[in-house]
CSV table of C-alpha atoms in Angstrom, one decimal:
chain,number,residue,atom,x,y,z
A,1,UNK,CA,-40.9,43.4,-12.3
A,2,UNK,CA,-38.5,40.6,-12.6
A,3,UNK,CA,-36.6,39.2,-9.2
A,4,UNK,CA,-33.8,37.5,-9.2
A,5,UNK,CA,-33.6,34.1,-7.0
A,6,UNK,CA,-30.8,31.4,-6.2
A,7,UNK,CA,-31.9,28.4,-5.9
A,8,UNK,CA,-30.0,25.2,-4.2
A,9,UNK,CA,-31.7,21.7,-4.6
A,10,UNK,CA,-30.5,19.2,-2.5
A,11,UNK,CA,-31.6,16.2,-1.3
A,12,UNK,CA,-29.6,15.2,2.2
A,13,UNK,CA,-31.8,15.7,5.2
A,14,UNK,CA,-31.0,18.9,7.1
A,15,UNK,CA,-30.5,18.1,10.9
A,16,UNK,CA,-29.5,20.7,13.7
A,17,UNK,CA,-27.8,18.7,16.5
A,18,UNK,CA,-28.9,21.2,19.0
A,19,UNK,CA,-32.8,20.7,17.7
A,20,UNK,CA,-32.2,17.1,17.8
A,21,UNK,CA,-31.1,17.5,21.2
A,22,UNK,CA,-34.0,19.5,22.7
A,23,UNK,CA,-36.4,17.1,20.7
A,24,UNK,CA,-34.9,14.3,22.9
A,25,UNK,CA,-35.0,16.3,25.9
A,26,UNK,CA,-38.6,17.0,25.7
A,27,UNK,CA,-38.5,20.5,25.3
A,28,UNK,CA,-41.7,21.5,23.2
A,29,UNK,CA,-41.4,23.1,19.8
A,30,UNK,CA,-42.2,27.0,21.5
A,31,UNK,CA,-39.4,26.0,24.5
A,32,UNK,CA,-37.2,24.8,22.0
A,33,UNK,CA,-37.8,28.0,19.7
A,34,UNK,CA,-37.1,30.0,23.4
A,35,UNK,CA,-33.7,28.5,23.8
A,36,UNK,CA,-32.4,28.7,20.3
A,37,UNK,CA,-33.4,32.5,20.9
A,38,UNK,CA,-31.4,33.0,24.3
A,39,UNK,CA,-28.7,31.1,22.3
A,40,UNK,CA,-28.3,33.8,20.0
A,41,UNK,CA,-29.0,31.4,16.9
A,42,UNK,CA,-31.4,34.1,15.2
A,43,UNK,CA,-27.9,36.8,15.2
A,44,UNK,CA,-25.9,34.3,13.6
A,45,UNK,CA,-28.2,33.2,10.9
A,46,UNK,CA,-30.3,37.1,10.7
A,47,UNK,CA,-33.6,35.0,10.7
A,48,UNK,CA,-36.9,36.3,12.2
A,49,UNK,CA,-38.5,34.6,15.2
A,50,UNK,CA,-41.2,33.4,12.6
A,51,UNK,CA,-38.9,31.4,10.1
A,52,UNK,CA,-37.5,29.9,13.3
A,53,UNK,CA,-40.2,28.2,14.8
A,54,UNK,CA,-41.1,26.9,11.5
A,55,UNK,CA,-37.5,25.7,10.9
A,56,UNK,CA,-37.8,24.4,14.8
A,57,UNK,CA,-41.4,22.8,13.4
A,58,UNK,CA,-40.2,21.4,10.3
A,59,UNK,CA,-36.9,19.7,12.1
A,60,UNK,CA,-39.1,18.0,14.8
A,61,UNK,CA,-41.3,17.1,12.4
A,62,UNK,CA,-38.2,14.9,10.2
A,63,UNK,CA,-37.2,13.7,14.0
A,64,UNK,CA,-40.8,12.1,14.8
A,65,UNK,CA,-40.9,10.9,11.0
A,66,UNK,CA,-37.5,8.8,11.9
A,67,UNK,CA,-38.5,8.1,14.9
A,68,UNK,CA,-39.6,4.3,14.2
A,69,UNK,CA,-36.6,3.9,12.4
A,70,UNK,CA,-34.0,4.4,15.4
A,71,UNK,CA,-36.5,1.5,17.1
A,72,UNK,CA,-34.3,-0.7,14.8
A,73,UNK,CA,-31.6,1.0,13.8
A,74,UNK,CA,-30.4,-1.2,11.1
A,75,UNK,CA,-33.6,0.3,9.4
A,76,UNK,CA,-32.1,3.6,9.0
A,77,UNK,CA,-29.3,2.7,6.9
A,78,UNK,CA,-31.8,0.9,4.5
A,79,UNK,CA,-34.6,3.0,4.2
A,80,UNK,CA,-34.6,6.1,1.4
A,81,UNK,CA,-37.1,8.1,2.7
A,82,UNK,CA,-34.6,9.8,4.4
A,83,UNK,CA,-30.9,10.7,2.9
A,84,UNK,CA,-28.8,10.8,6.0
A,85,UNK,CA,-25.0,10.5,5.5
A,86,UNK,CA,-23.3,7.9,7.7
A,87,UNK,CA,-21.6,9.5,10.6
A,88,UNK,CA,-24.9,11.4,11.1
A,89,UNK,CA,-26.8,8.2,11.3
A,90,UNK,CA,-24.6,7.4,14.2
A,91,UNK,CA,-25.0,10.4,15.7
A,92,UNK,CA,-29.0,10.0,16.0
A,93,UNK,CA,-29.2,6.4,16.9
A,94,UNK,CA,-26.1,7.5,19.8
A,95,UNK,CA,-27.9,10.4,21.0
A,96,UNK,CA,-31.4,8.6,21.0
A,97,UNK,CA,-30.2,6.2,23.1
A,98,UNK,CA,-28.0,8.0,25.3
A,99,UNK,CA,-30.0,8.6,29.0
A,100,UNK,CA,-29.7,10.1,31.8
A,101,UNK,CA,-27.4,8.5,34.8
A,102,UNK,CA,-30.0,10.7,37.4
A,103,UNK,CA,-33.0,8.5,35.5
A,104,UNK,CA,-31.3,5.6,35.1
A,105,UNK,CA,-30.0,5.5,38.9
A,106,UNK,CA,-34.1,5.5,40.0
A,107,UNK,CA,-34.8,2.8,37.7
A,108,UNK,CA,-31.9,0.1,38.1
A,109,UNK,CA,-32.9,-3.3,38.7
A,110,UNK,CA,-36.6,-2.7,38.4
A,111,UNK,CA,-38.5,-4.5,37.0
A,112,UNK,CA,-38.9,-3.0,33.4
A,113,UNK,CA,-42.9,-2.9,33.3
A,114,UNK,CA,-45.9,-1.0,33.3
A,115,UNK,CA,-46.0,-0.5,36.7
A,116,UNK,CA,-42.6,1.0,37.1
A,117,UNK,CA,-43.2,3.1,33.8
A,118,UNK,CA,-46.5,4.4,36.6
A,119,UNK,CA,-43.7,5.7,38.3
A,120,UNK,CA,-42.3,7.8,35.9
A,121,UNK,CA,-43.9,11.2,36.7
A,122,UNK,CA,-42.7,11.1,40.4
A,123,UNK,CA,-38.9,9.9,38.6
A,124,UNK,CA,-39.5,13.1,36.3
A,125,UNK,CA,-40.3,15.3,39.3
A,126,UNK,CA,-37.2,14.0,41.8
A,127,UNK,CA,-34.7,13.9,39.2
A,128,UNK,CA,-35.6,17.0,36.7
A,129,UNK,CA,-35.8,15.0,33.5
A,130,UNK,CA,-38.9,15.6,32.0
A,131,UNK,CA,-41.6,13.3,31.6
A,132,UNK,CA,-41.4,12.8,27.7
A,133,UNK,CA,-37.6,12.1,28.1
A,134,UNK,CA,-38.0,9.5,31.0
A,135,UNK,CA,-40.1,7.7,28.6
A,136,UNK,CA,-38.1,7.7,25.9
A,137,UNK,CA,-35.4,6.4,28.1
A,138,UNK,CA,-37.5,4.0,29.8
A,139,UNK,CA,-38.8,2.7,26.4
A,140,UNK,CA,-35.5,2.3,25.2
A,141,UNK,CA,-34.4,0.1,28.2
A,142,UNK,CA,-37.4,-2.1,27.7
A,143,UNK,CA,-36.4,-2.6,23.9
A,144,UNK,CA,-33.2,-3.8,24.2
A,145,UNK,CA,-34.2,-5.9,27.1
A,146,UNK,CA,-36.9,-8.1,24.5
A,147,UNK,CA,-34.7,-8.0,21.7
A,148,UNK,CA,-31.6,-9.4,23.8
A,149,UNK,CA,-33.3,-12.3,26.1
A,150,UNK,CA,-33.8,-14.6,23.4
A,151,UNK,CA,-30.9,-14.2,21.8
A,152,UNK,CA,-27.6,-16.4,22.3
A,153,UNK,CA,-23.9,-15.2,22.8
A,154,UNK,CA,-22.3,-12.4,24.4
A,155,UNK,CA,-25.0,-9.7,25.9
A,156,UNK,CA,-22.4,-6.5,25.3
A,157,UNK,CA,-21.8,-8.3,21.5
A,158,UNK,CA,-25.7,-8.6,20.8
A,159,UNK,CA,-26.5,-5.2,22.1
A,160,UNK,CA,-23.9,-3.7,19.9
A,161,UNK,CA,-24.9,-5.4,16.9
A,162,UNK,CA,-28.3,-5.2,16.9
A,163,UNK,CA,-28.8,-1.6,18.0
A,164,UNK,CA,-25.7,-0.3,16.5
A,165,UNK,CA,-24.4,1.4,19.4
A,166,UNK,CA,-20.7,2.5,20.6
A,167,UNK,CA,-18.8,0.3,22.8
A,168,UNK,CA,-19.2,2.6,25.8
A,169,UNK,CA,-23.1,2.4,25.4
A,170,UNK,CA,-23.7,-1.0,24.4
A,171,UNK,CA,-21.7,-2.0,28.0
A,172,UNK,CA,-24.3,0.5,29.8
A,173,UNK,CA,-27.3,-1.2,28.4
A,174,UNK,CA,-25.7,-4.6,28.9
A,175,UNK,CA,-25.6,-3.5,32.7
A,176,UNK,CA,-28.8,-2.4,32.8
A,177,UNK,CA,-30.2,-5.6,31.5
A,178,UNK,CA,-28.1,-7.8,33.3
A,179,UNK,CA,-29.9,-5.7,37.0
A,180,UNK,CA,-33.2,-6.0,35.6
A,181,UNK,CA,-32.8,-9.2,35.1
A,182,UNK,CA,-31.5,-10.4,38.2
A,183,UNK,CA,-33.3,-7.5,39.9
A,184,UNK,CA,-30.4,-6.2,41.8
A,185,UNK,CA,-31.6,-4.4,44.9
A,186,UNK,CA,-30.4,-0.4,44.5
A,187,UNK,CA,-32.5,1.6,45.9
A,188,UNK,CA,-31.6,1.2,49.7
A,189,UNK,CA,-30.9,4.1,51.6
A,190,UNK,CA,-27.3,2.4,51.8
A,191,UNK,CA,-27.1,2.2,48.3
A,192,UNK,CA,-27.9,5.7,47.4
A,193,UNK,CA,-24.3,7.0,47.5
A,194,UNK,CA,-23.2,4.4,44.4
A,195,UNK,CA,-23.4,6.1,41.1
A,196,UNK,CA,-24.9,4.3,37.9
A,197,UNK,CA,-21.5,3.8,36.8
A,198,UNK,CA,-20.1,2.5,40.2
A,199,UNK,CA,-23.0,-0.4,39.6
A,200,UNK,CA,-22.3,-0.8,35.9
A,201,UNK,CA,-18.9,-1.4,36.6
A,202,UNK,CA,-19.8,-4.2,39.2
A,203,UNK,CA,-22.5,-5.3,36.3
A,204,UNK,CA,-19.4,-6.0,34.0
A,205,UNK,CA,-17.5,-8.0,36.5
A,206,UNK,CA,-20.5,-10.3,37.2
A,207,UNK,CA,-21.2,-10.5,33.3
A,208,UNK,CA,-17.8,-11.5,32.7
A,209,UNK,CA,-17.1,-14.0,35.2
A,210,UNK,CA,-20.2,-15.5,36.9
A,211,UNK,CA,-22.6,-15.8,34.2
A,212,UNK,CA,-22.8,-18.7,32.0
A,213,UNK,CA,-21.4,-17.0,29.2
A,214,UNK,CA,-18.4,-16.6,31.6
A,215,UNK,CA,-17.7,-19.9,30.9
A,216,UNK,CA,-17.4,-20.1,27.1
A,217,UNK,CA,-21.1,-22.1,27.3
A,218,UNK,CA,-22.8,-20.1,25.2
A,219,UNK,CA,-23.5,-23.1,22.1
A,220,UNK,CA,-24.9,-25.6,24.8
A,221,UNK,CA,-27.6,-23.5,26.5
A,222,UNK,CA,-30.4,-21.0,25.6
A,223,UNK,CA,-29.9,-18.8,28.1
A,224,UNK,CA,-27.4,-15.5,27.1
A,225,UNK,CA,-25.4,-14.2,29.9
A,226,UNK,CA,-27.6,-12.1,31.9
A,227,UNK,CA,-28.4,-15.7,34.0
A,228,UNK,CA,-25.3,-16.2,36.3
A,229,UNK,CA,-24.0,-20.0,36.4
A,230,UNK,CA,-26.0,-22.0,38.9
A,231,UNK,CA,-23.5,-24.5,39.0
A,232,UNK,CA,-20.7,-22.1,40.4
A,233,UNK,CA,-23.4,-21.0,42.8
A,234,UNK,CA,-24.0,-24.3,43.9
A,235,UNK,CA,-20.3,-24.7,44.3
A,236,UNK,CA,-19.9,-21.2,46.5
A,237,UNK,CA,-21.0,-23.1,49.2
A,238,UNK,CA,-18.3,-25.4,49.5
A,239,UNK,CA,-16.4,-22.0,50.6
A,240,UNK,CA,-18.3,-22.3,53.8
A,241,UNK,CA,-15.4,-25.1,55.2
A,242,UNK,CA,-13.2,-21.6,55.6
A,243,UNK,CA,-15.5,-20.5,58.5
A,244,UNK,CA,-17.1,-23.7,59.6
A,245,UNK,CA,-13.3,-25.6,60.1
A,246,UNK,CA,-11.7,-23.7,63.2
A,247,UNK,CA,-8.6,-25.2,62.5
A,248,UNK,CA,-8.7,-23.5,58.8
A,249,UNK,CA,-10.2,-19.9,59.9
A,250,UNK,CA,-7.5,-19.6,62.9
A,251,UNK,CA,-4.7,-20.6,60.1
A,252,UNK,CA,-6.3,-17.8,57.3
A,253,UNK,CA,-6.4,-15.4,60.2
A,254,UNK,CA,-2.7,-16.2,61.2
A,255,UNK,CA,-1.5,-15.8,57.2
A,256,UNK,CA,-3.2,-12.7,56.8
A,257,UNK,CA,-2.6,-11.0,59.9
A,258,UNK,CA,1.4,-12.4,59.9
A,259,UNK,CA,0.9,-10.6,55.7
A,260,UNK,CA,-0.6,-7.3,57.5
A,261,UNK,CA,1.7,-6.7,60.3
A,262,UNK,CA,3.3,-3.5,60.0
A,263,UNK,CA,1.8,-2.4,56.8
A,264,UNK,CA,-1.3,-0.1,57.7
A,265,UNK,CA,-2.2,2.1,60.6
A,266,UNK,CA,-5.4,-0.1,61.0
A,267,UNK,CA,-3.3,-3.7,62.0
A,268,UNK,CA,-5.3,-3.9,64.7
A,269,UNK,CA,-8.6,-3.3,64.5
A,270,UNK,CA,-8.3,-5.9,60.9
A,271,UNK,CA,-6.9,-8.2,63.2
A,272,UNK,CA,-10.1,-7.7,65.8
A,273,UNK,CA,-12.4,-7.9,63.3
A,274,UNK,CA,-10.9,-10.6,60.7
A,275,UNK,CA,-13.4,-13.6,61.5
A,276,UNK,CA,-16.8,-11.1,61.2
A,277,UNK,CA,-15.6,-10.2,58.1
A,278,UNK,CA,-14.6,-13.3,56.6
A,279,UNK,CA,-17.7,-14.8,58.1
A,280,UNK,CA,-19.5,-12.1,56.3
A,281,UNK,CA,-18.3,-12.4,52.8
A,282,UNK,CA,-18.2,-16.4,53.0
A,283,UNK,CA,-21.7,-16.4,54.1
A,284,UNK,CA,-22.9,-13.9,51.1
A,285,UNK,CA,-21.7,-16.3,48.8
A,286,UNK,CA,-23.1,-20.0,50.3
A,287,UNK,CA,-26.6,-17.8,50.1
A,288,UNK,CA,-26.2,-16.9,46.3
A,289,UNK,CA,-28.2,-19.8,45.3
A,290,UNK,CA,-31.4,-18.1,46.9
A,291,UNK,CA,-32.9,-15.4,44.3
A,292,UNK,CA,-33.5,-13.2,47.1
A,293,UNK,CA,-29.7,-13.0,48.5
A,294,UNK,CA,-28.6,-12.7,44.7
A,295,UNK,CA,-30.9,-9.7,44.5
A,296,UNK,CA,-29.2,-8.4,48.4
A,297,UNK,CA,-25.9,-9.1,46.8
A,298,UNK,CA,-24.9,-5.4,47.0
A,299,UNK,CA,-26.5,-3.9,50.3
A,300,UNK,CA,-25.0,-7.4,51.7
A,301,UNK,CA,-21.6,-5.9,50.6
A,302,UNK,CA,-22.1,-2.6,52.1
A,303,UNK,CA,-23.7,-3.7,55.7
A,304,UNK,CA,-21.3,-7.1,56.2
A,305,UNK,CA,-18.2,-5.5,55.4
A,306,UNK,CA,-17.9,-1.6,54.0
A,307,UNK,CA,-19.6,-0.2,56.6
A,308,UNK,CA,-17.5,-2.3,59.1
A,309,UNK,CA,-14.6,-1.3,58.0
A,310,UNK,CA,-15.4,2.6,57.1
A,311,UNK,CA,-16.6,2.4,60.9
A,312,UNK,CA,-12.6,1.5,62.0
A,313,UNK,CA,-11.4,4.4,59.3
A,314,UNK,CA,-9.9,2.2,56.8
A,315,UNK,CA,-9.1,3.5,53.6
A,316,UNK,CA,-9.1,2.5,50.4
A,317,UNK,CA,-5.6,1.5,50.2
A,318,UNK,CA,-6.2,-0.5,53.7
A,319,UNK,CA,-9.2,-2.2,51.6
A,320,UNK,CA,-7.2,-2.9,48.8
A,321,UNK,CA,-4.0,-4.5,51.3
A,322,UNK,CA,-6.6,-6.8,53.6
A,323,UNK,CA,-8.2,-8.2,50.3
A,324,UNK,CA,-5.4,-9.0,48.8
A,325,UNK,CA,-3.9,-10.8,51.3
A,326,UNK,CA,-6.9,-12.2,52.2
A,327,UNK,CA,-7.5,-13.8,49.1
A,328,UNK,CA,-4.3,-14.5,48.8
A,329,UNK,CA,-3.5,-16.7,52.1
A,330,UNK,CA,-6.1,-19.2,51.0
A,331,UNK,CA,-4.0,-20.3,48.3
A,332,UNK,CA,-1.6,-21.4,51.1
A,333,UNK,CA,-3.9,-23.3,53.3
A,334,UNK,CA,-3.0,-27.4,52.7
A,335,UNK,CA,-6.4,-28.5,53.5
A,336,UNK,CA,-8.5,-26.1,51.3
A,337,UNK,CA,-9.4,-27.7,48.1
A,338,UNK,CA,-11.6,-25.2,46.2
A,339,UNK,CA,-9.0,-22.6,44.5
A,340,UNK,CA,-10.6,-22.2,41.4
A,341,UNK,CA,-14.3,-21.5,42.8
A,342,UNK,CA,-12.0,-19.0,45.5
A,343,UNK,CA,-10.7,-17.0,43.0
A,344,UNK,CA,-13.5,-16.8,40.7
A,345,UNK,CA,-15.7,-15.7,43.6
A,346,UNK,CA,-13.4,-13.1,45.5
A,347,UNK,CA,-11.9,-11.8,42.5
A,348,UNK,CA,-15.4,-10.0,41.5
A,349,UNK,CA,-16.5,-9.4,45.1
A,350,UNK,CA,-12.8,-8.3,45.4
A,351,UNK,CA,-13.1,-5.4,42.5
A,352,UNK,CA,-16.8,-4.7,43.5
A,353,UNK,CA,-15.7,-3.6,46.9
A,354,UNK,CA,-12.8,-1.8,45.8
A,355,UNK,CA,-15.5,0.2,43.5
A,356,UNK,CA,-17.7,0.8,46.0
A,357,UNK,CA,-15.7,1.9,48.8
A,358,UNK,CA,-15.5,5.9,48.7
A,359,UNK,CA,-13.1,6.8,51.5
């Protein structure tokens, strides 16, 4: 008895996105075989539940197989084991370093080391990621944190480039390097209402204008710019003269509050509290040079002057007004000398508040 058969060769590596997907997620080959089921993929195709677990097998087999190629993703466009057209090259070394904002929120500015990876299990358990994920995504942190501290230039720059990530994602890692690094305090109960992406936004002002890279120094030194300028740190202090000189604070207040009048339900109580809060942020920055205020930088924000001001009902708008004009005034005061430092330091602390402050 003859049988007829068509036969397709082909050598291009067959990928499911959706397999690819559950592999990262840590499903296991039978859960994974489970939710293709309940998603109706054996209808579709009019396969029995036997060729799809082995389908389900034979894909996570090809996704382990590459796995120590996305470690160095440059390594998967030259290899030929594998024949994986571009776009979908981009699409696995995206994906496999994509995370989780719930995991990464537990992790930020920890130290990126064994003993937080000990903490992985109880991470897994609080945020619903499961295990095998977190430690992908933790692994994946710690990468690109060795490969970028030696190198030179532009943290956001090197990420991209050497890991071959989007824009989007290369500015996420950057942020997560730049808090490990520094080890950002993030976990305080104070804290727990700012989102990943509420800190990686604050990480990208900091990168941008108070690291040494900020600067344009990046041929004379070896750091890259995950080490803030201790120079300009040095020179915060001289902001002190703003809060230390009576003559000078009674002058800002007068400016601001004479800026203020009439503009915001809240005149008052700004113009009651104006000298705390200057005092506050002035004294964050003349502490900056000590490692332990730079890691207090944020819950320093929130207790000196958010929660302050959330106490007298401002909102964001009032935030945004008093800032302004606050950083503004000083430009007019004759015997304050230190513009440049000024407006390098409140124009960060200046879009960090306005990013944390959730009316």
């Amino acid at each position: 008895m003859s049988v007829e058969l068509d036969v397709f060769v082909g050598n291009t590596t067959i990928m499911d996105e959706e397999v690819y997907q559950l592999w990262l997620d840590g499903y296991t080959v039978n859960d994974a075989v489970k939710v293709r089921m309940e998603g109706g993929v054996m209808d579709e195709c009019e396969a029995s539940k036997d060729v799809l677990l082995s389908d389900t097998m034979d894909q996570y087999r090809t996704f382990q197989m590459c796995e120590r190629l996305l470690h160095s993703p440059a390594k998967l466009a030259n290899q030929l084991l594998f024949q994986i057209p571009p776009h979908r090259q981009i699409m696995l070394i995206e994906r496999y370093y994509a995370f989780d904002d719930t995991f990464v929120r537990e992790v930020l500015g920890k130290k990126l080391s064994k003993g937080t990876k000990k903490d992985l299990d109880d991470i897994s358990a609080k945020t619903g990621v499961t295990l095998k994920s977190c430690r992908r995504q933790f692994d994946n942190f710690k990468r690109v944190f060795k490969v970028v501290e030696e190198l030179k230039g532009p943290l956001v720059e090197n990420i991209r480039q050497h890991f071959l990530l989007s824009d989007k994602l290369a500015r996420d890692y950057a942020a997560i390097v730049f808090f490990a690094n520094n080890r950002f305090e993030t976990g305080k109960r104070k804290l727990q209402y700012l989102s990943f992406q509420d800190f990686a936004f604050c990480a990208g002002q900091l990168i941008s204008n108070w690291t040494v890279g900020a600067v344009g120094e990046y041929n004379m030194v070896e750091d890259m710019d995950v080490d803030l300028d201790k120079e300009f740190l040095q020179e915060l202090k001289e902001l002190k003269i703003l809060i230390t000189d009576k003559d000078l604070l009674d002058q800002h207040k007068s400016l601001v509050c004479t800026a203020l009048r009439g503009k915001t339900k809240v005149f008052p109580e700004m113009e009651t509290s104006f000298k705390n809060l200057s005092r506050g942020l002035i004294n964050i920055a003349a502490k900056l040079t000590n490692t332990k205020d730079v890691r207090d930088f944020f819950i320093d924000l929130v207790e000196k002057f958010i929660e302050p001001c959330r106490s007298d009902r401002w909102t964001a708008a009032d935030m945004k007004l008093y800032l302004t004009h606050y950083t503004n005034s000083a430009h007019i005061l004759d015997t304050f000398k230190h513009q440049v430092v000024w407006d390098r330091y409140m124009g960060v602390v200046k879009s960090c508040i306005f990013k944390m402050y959730h009316d």
